[in-house]
Short mmCIF file of C-alpha atoms in Angstrom, two decimals:
data_model
loop_
_atom_site.label_atom_id
_atom_site.label_comp_id
_atom_site.label_asym_id
_atom_site.label_seq_id
_atom_site.Cartn_x
_atom_site.Cartn_y
_atom_site.Cartn_z
CA MET D 1 -32.43 129.04 -123.93
CA ILE D 2 -32.03 128.84 -127.86
CA LYS D 3 -31.51 125.26 -127.25
CA VAL D 4 -34.73 124.75 -125.53
CA TYR D 5 -36.63 126.52 -128.53
CA PHE D 6 -35.17 124.54 -130.70
CA ALA D 7 -35.86 121.25 -129.12
CA ILE D 8 -39.45 122.50 -129.25
CA LEU D 9 -39.84 123.66 -132.56
CA PHE D 10 -38.13 120.12 -133.74
CA ALA D 11 -41.18 118.32 -131.84
CA SER D 12 -43.65 121.00 -133.26
CA PHE D 13 -42.22 120.36 -137.04
CA VAL D 14 -42.94 116.66 -136.84
CA LYS D 15 -46.72 117.37 -136.51
CA LEU D 16 -46.76 119.89 -139.57
CA SER D 17 -47.89 118.87 -143.44
CA LEU D 18 -48.00 122.11 -144.48
CA ALA D 19 -46.15 125.58 -144.35
CA HIS D 20 -47.47 128.55 -142.52
CA ASN D 21 -48.10 131.37 -143.76
CA ILE D 22 -45.43 134.42 -143.84
CA TYR D 23 -47.34 137.25 -144.55
CA CYS D 24 -45.18 140.63 -145.12
CA TYR D 25 -46.35 144.02 -145.46
CA TYR D 26 -44.62 146.55 -147.23
CA ASP D 27 -45.49 150.56 -146.91
CA SER D 28 -44.55 152.07 -150.32
CA THR D 29 -43.59 155.32 -148.51
CA ALA D 30 -40.49 153.55 -148.25
CA ALA D 31 -39.69 154.22 -151.65
CA THR D 32 -39.54 157.97 -151.24
CA LEU D 33 -37.12 158.12 -148.25
CA SER D 34 -33.66 159.25 -148.25
CA SER D 35 -32.33 155.71 -148.41
CA PRO D 36 -35.52 154.06 -150.11
CA LEU D 37 -36.63 150.53 -150.23
CA VAL D 38 -38.20 149.36 -153.72
CA PRO D 39 -40.44 146.51 -154.26
CA ASP D 40 -37.87 144.71 -156.37
CA ALA D 41 -35.85 144.47 -153.23
CA LEU D 42 -38.37 142.62 -151.18
CA VAL D 43 -37.78 139.29 -152.59
CA ALA D 44 -34.98 138.64 -150.52
CA ALA D 45 -37.58 138.24 -147.63
CA ASN D 46 -39.02 134.77 -148.90
CA CYS D 47 -42.45 135.37 -148.01
CA THR D 48 -45.56 133.26 -148.70
CA HIS D 49 -47.42 136.87 -149.00
CA TYR D 50 -46.27 140.06 -149.69
CA THR D 51 -48.99 142.72 -148.95
CA TYR D 52 -48.88 146.01 -150.47
CA ILE D 53 -49.91 149.11 -148.49
CA GLY D 54 -51.30 151.81 -151.12
CA LEU D 55 -55.16 152.00 -151.21
CA GLY D 56 -57.35 154.35 -149.47
CA LEU D 57 -61.48 154.67 -149.75
CA THR D 58 -63.62 158.00 -150.09
CA SER D 59 -67.00 158.06 -148.26
CA LYS D 60 -68.74 157.22 -151.51
CA GLY D 61 -66.79 153.80 -151.98
CA GLU D 62 -64.36 154.93 -154.56
CA LEU D 63 -60.60 153.39 -154.11
CA ARG D 64 -58.11 156.47 -154.00
CA LEU D 65 -54.71 155.40 -154.85
CA LEU D 66 -52.38 156.94 -151.96
CA ARG D 67 -49.13 157.97 -153.66
CA ASN D 68 -48.27 158.78 -157.10
CA PHE D 69 -45.23 156.46 -156.73
CA ASP D 70 -47.99 153.17 -156.14
CA GLN D 71 -49.80 153.98 -159.81
CA THR D 72 -46.89 154.89 -161.80
CA THR D 73 -44.12 152.29 -160.36
CA GLY D 74 -44.88 150.51 -157.40
CA PHE D 75 -47.65 148.33 -158.50
CA TYR D 76 -45.93 147.41 -161.48
CA GLU D 77 -42.40 146.51 -159.68
CA PHE D 78 -44.55 144.51 -156.96
CA GLN D 79 -45.51 142.12 -159.66
CA ASN D 80 -41.82 140.91 -160.02
CA LEU D 81 -42.48 139.38 -156.34
CA ARG D 82 -44.63 136.68 -157.85
CA SER D 83 -43.88 132.98 -157.87
CA THR D 84 -45.27 129.74 -157.63
CA ASN D 85 -44.80 129.70 -153.78
CA THR D 86 -45.91 133.81 -153.29
CA LYS D 87 -49.16 135.45 -153.21
CA LEU D 88 -49.44 139.00 -153.70
CA MET D 89 -51.94 141.06 -151.66
CA VAL D 90 -53.08 144.76 -151.64
CA LEU D 91 -54.08 146.51 -148.20
CA LEU D 92 -56.90 148.64 -147.90
CA GLY D 93 -57.53 151.22 -145.28
CA GLY D 94 -54.85 150.84 -142.41
CA VAL D 95 -53.25 153.98 -140.99
CA TYR D 96 -54.20 156.02 -144.08
CA GLU D 97 -57.76 155.75 -143.90
CA SER D 98 -60.28 156.67 -141.23
CA SER D 99 -63.11 154.84 -139.70
CA ALA D 100 -65.53 157.32 -140.40
CA THR D 101 -65.05 156.95 -144.28
CA PHE D 102 -65.06 153.22 -143.81
CA SER D 103 -68.23 153.45 -141.62
CA ALA D 104 -70.21 155.73 -144.61
CA ALA D 105 -68.65 153.57 -147.52
CA ILE D 106 -69.36 150.29 -146.39
CA GLY D 107 -72.89 151.37 -144.80
CA SER D 108 -74.15 153.01 -147.73
CA TYR D 109 -71.91 152.22 -151.15
CA SER D 110 -70.93 148.69 -149.91
CA ASP D 111 -71.68 147.54 -153.91
CA THR D 112 -69.57 150.16 -155.10
CA VAL D 113 -66.89 149.45 -153.20
CA ILE D 114 -66.71 145.61 -154.04
CA ASN D 115 -67.20 146.34 -157.43
CA ASN D 116 -64.17 148.82 -157.41
CA ILE D 117 -61.97 146.22 -155.40
CA ALA D 118 -62.83 143.61 -158.39
CA LEU D 119 -61.77 145.74 -161.08
CA PHE D 120 -58.37 146.98 -159.33
CA LEU D 121 -57.39 143.20 -158.70
CA ASN D 122 -58.06 142.49 -161.87
CA ARG D 123 -56.34 145.51 -163.45
CA TYR D 124 -53.60 145.77 -161.47
CA ASN D 125 -52.96 141.47 -161.11
CA PHE D 126 -53.00 141.49 -157.36
CA ASP D 127 -53.89 138.12 -155.87
CA GLY D 128 -56.32 139.58 -153.17
CA ILE D 129 -57.39 142.20 -151.00
CA ASP D 130 -56.42 142.84 -147.04
CA ILE D 131 -59.49 145.16 -145.64
CA ASP D 132 -57.93 147.20 -142.72
CA TRP D 133 -60.79 148.86 -140.97
CA ARG D 134 -59.19 150.46 -137.79
CA TYR D 135 -62.17 149.88 -136.34
CA PRO D 136 -65.33 149.26 -137.23
CA ALA D 137 -67.93 150.71 -134.42
CA SER D 138 -65.10 152.70 -132.85
CA ARG D 139 -62.58 155.74 -133.74
CA GLY D 140 -65.25 157.67 -135.67
CA GLY D 141 -67.52 154.52 -136.76
CA LYS D 142 -70.92 153.49 -135.36
CA ALA D 143 -72.88 151.03 -133.64
CA ALA D 144 -74.15 149.66 -137.12
CA ASP D 145 -70.81 149.24 -138.55
CA LYS D 146 -70.60 145.30 -137.25
CA ALA D 147 -73.69 144.24 -138.95
CA ASN D 148 -72.81 146.18 -141.92
CA PHE D 149 -69.21 144.70 -141.91
CA GLN D 150 -70.59 141.20 -141.70
CA LYS D 151 -72.88 141.77 -144.77
CA PHE D 152 -70.14 143.56 -146.50
CA ILE D 153 -67.80 140.35 -146.06
CA ILE D 154 -70.05 137.74 -147.07
CA ARG D 155 -70.91 139.82 -150.39
CA LEU D 156 -67.14 140.64 -150.94
CA ARG D 157 -65.92 136.65 -150.58
CA ALA D 158 -69.02 136.27 -153.24
CA ARG D 159 -67.75 138.51 -155.72
CA LEU D 160 -63.84 137.31 -155.23
CA ASN D 161 -64.82 133.82 -155.45
CA MET D 162 -65.80 134.68 -158.99
CA ILE D 163 -62.66 136.14 -159.96
CA ASN D 164 -60.42 133.51 -158.00
CA LYS D 165 -58.96 136.43 -155.14
CA LEU D 166 -58.05 136.04 -151.76
CA LEU D 167 -59.82 138.06 -149.11
CA ALA D 168 -58.16 138.85 -145.79
CA ILE D 169 -58.88 140.63 -142.90
CA SER D 170 -56.80 143.00 -140.31
CA VAL D 171 -58.01 142.91 -136.96
CA SER D 172 -57.89 144.77 -133.65
CA PRO D 173 -56.27 142.78 -130.79
CA ASN D 174 -58.60 144.33 -128.18
CA LYS D 175 -61.29 142.35 -126.90
CA SER D 176 -63.52 145.40 -126.02
CA VAL D 177 -62.73 146.66 -129.62
CA PHE D 178 -63.42 143.63 -131.53
CA THR D 179 -66.36 141.99 -129.79
CA ALA D 180 -68.07 145.33 -131.09
CA ALA D 181 -66.54 145.27 -134.20
CA TYR D 182 -66.55 141.65 -135.77
CA ASP D 183 -68.64 138.66 -136.04
CA SER D 184 -66.09 135.96 -135.57
CA THR D 185 -68.31 133.21 -137.49
CA THR D 186 -68.37 135.51 -140.14
CA LEU D 187 -64.64 135.81 -140.46
CA SER D 188 -63.99 132.41 -140.16
CA LEU D 189 -66.28 131.08 -142.67
CA TYR D 190 -65.51 134.02 -145.38
CA ALA D 191 -61.68 134.97 -144.61
CA ASP D 192 -58.73 133.07 -145.98
CA MET D 193 -56.73 134.75 -143.59
CA ILE D 194 -57.60 136.78 -139.94
CA ASN D 195 -54.37 138.83 -139.16
CA ILE D 196 -54.36 139.95 -135.50
CA PHE D 197 -52.39 143.36 -135.00
CA ALA D 198 -50.77 142.07 -131.58
CA PHE D 199 -48.95 145.00 -130.62
CA ASN D 200 -49.32 148.68 -129.30
CA PHE D 201 -52.00 147.65 -127.76
CA THR D 202 -52.72 150.80 -126.00
CA GLU D 203 -55.83 152.70 -127.06
CA VAL D 204 -55.60 155.85 -125.34
CA VAL D 205 -52.99 158.59 -124.93
CA GLU D 206 -50.13 157.08 -123.65
CA THR D 207 -49.06 158.58 -120.58
CA LYS D 208 -46.50 155.93 -119.38
CA THR D 209 -43.57 153.58 -120.80
CA SER D 210 -45.53 150.69 -122.45
CA ASN D 211 -43.97 147.54 -124.17
CA LEU D 212 -44.52 147.29 -127.49
CA ALA D 213 -45.62 143.28 -127.67
CA PRO D 214 -45.53 141.86 -124.60
CA LEU D 215 -45.97 138.09 -125.09
CA PHE D 216 -47.89 137.73 -121.52
CA SER D 217 -49.56 140.05 -119.35
CA ASN D 218 -48.70 141.76 -116.05
CA THR D 219 -49.82 145.18 -114.12
CA ALA D 220 -48.31 147.52 -116.49
CA ASN D 221 -49.20 145.61 -119.68
CA PRO D 222 -52.82 143.95 -118.79
CA VAL D 223 -53.11 143.12 -122.67
CA SER D 224 -50.48 141.01 -124.29
CA VAL D 225 -50.11 138.79 -127.50
CA ASN D 226 -51.52 135.86 -125.39
CA SER D 227 -54.42 137.52 -123.87
CA SER D 228 -55.20 139.00 -127.24
CA ILE D 229 -55.04 135.44 -128.85
CA SER D 230 -56.53 133.69 -126.16
CA ASP D 231 -59.84 136.33 -126.32
CA TRP D 232 -59.97 135.61 -130.37
CA LEU D 233 -59.80 131.69 -130.04
CA SER D 234 -62.49 131.70 -127.01
CA THR D 235 -65.04 133.29 -130.04
CA LYS D 236 -64.34 129.98 -131.75
CA VAL D 237 -62.63 131.64 -134.40
CA ARG D 238 -60.42 129.19 -137.03
CA LYS D 239 -56.98 129.15 -135.51
CA ASN D 240 -55.38 128.14 -138.90
CA LYS D 241 -57.02 131.14 -140.53
CA ILE D 242 -54.97 133.60 -137.86
CA ASN D 243 -51.85 135.20 -138.73
CA LEU D 244 -49.81 136.35 -135.64
CA VAL D 245 -49.11 140.19 -136.91
CA VAL D 246 -45.36 141.10 -135.41
CA ALA D 247 -44.03 144.44 -135.52
CA SER D 248 -40.62 144.98 -137.00
CA TYR D 249 -39.91 148.50 -135.71
CA ALA D 250 -39.27 149.71 -131.72
CA ARG D 251 -41.09 152.30 -130.11
CA THR D 252 -39.61 155.15 -128.33
CA TYR D 253 -40.82 157.37 -125.60
CA THR D 254 -39.29 160.35 -123.07
CA LEU D 255 -39.12 159.62 -119.76
CA THR D 256 -40.27 162.23 -117.13
CA SER D 257 -37.15 160.94 -115.10
CA ALA D 258 -34.27 159.16 -115.71
CA SER D 259 -34.54 157.33 -112.65
CA GLY D 260 -37.92 156.35 -113.43
CA ASN D 261 -37.02 153.90 -116.39
CA THR D 262 -38.91 150.83 -115.59
CA LEU D 263 -42.23 149.37 -117.16
CA GLY D 264 -45.16 151.79 -116.59
CA SER D 265 -42.95 154.70 -115.83
CA PRO D 266 -44.10 158.37 -116.15
CA ILE D 267 -43.29 159.51 -119.95
CA ARG D 268 -43.17 163.08 -121.05
CA GLY D 269 -44.02 162.31 -124.39
CA PRO D 270 -42.64 160.21 -127.69
CA GLY D 271 -38.91 159.97 -127.68
CA VAL D 272 -36.27 159.91 -130.68
CA SER D 273 -37.19 159.47 -134.37
CA GLY D 274 -34.85 157.87 -136.86
CA GLY D 275 -32.76 159.75 -139.40
CA ASN D 276 -34.28 157.95 -142.54
CA THR D 277 -38.04 157.49 -141.28
CA LYS D 278 -38.46 160.72 -139.28
CA GLN D 279 -41.26 159.47 -137.31
CA ILE D 280 -41.29 161.00 -133.88
CA GLY D 281 -41.81 158.04 -131.24
CA TYR D 282 -40.69 155.22 -133.78
CA LEU D 283 -37.42 153.75 -135.06
CA ALA D 284 -37.16 151.26 -137.72
CA GLN D 285 -34.78 148.08 -136.97
CA TYR D 286 -31.80 149.16 -138.96
CA GLU D 287 -31.82 152.84 -137.04
CA PHE D 288 -32.37 151.23 -133.68
CA CYS D 289 -29.47 149.12 -134.11
CA SER D 290 -27.23 151.78 -134.87
CA LEU D 291 -27.73 153.77 -131.70
CA ASN D 292 -28.35 150.93 -128.74
CA SER D 293 -24.65 150.36 -128.17
CA GLY D 294 -24.76 153.26 -125.23
CA TYR D 295 -28.16 151.78 -124.04
CA SER D 296 -28.58 149.29 -121.12
CA ASN D 297 -31.17 146.94 -121.63
CA THR D 298 -33.56 145.05 -119.13
CA THR D 299 -35.41 141.46 -119.82
CA ASP D 300 -38.74 141.66 -118.38
CA ASP D 301 -38.97 137.86 -117.70
CA ALA D 302 -42.84 138.04 -117.12
CA THR D 303 -43.98 139.27 -119.94
CA HIS D 304 -41.16 137.76 -122.31
CA SER D 305 -39.90 141.08 -123.24
CA ILE D 306 -36.97 143.64 -123.28
CA PHE D 307 -36.50 147.29 -123.04
CA TYR D 308 -33.69 150.00 -123.32
CA THR D 309 -32.81 152.87 -121.49
CA GLU D 310 -30.10 155.60 -121.91
CA GLY D 311 -30.74 158.94 -119.80
CA THR D 312 -34.44 159.47 -120.48
CA ASN D 313 -34.91 157.87 -123.19
CA TRP D 314 -36.58 154.31 -123.52
CA ILE D 315 -36.98 152.36 -126.35
CA SER D 316 -39.13 148.94 -126.98
CA THR D 317 -38.71 146.46 -129.55
CA GLU D 318 -38.60 143.04 -130.54
CA THR D 319 -35.26 141.17 -130.99
CA ALA D 320 -34.25 137.61 -132.16
CA ASP D 321 -35.00 135.99 -129.08
CA THR D 322 -38.41 137.49 -128.49
CA LEU D 323 -39.47 136.72 -132.08
CA ILE D 324 -38.40 133.36 -131.77
CA GLN D 325 -40.99 133.15 -128.62
CA LYS D 326 -44.00 134.35 -130.69
CA TYR D 327 -43.01 132.11 -133.47
CA THR D 328 -42.97 129.00 -130.97
CA TYR D 329 -46.09 130.42 -129.57
CA VAL D 330 -47.73 130.28 -133.11
CA LEU D 331 -46.67 126.81 -133.80
CA ASP D 332 -47.78 125.51 -130.02
CA ASN D 333 -51.08 126.77 -130.82
CA SER D 334 -51.52 125.71 -133.97
CA LEU D 335 -52.19 129.28 -135.90
CA GLY D 336 -52.05 129.59 -139.34
CA GLY D 337 -48.98 131.82 -139.29
CA VAL D 338 -47.11 135.14 -138.43
CA ALA D 339 -47.30 138.38 -140.41
CA ILE D 340 -44.50 141.11 -140.48
CA TYR D 341 -45.63 144.64 -140.23
CA THR D 342 -43.51 146.11 -142.23
CA LEU D 343 -40.89 144.90 -144.07
CA ASP D 344 -39.67 148.34 -144.43
CA TRP D 345 -39.18 149.13 -141.10
CA ASP D 346 -37.20 145.61 -140.77
CA ASP D 347 -33.43 146.01 -141.39
CA TRP D 348 -33.57 145.23 -144.81
CA SER D 349 -30.22 146.46 -145.80
CA ASN D 350 -28.32 144.22 -143.17
CA GLN D 351 -27.08 147.38 -141.28
CA CYS D 352 -27.01 145.45 -138.32
CA GLY D 353 -24.79 142.67 -139.23
CA GLY D 354 -27.48 139.86 -139.08
CA GLY D 355 -28.64 139.56 -142.81
CA ALA D 356 -31.49 141.31 -144.74
CA PHE D 357 -35.20 141.13 -143.53
CA PRO D 358 -34.33 138.95 -140.15
CA ALA D 359 -37.73 139.16 -138.97
CA ALA D 360 -38.62 137.27 -142.32
CA ALA D 361 -35.84 135.15 -142.27
CA LEU D 362 -36.33 133.98 -138.54
CA ALA D 363 -40.12 133.04 -139.77
CA GLN D 364 -38.64 131.03 -142.47
CA GLN D 365 -36.20 129.17 -140.21
CA TYR D 366 -38.75 128.50 -137.94
CA LEU D 367 -42.18 128.37 -139.47
CA TYR D 368 -42.01 127.10 -143.49
CA TRP D 369 -42.18 123.45 -143.37
CA GLY D 370 -43.39 121.33 -146.33
CA SER D 371 -40.51 122.65 -149.16
CA SER D 372 -37.03 122.43 -149.32
CA ASP D 373 -36.84 125.57 -151.45
CA PRO D 374 -39.43 128.21 -149.69
#
């Protein structure tokens, strides 16, 4: 199977003249863990873009620093990653900010937000901003968010042009969400990159096992990477601006019954957590590989995914093979690149024996083209 992928990729490489994006997120909470990951160590990932998760928002449009580490150490250490082939971004929002806060700030104080973003980028020497509002017109937002966000993007782009900064927009993979949230023409015209979070597709409280990121859909997983990208492309968004975001972590569930362990089986709730990250229902890759030797694995050919079971424990994660398939998908569909969410959940310390930052290393191997020294 791997030989087939190499043949496909070689044929695809012949058509390429420029490198694809390898856009990597870093959450600075990793610097506070028992086994910490600090910004200086990220250089080994060799990403084209590094994005620092460290900014929140207030309803009045002020930026708020998420952690003391960010301002005192993190932002400054992060600058050491800059090179001629690398851009440094900072993320505003994400899982640390509510949609209601974004709705209030963008709806009534957009000029304040824009001004504060420009000042921040210059002060801390970032190359651009990633706006990660989850999501306009939902999760506590309001119907006017779509129009307000459209105007905000246009005005923010104009301001960023004045100071030569990049603009990325992180977006939902679900059609029911993104049609109410974004104007795709505006994103295509004014964003430098559009990052589609093509994993964790469920928008409701989960009651059954679900793949982290199936490449294709089936009955248990009606939304998939392919359906999400296809839905986005149907809006005529520019392909070369899309980065397919892949998850570097594992999702864990506790089954209702050990005998019911297939896709779509009932669950009692989230499953095991990691000893370092300590987030129930989630494992970093380096935490997953330390326990999976006792698990059975099942490949689901229909969705091009794999899951692991042991008693009532059920885990879904990416593997080298599933990542290769997604990276091949990016090439076959002429997308702008991939994004890895996040480097700190990947096997950054090579505890699994496959090298440090394997998700990024695979992306380098399969997607980066146009430079002999990326």
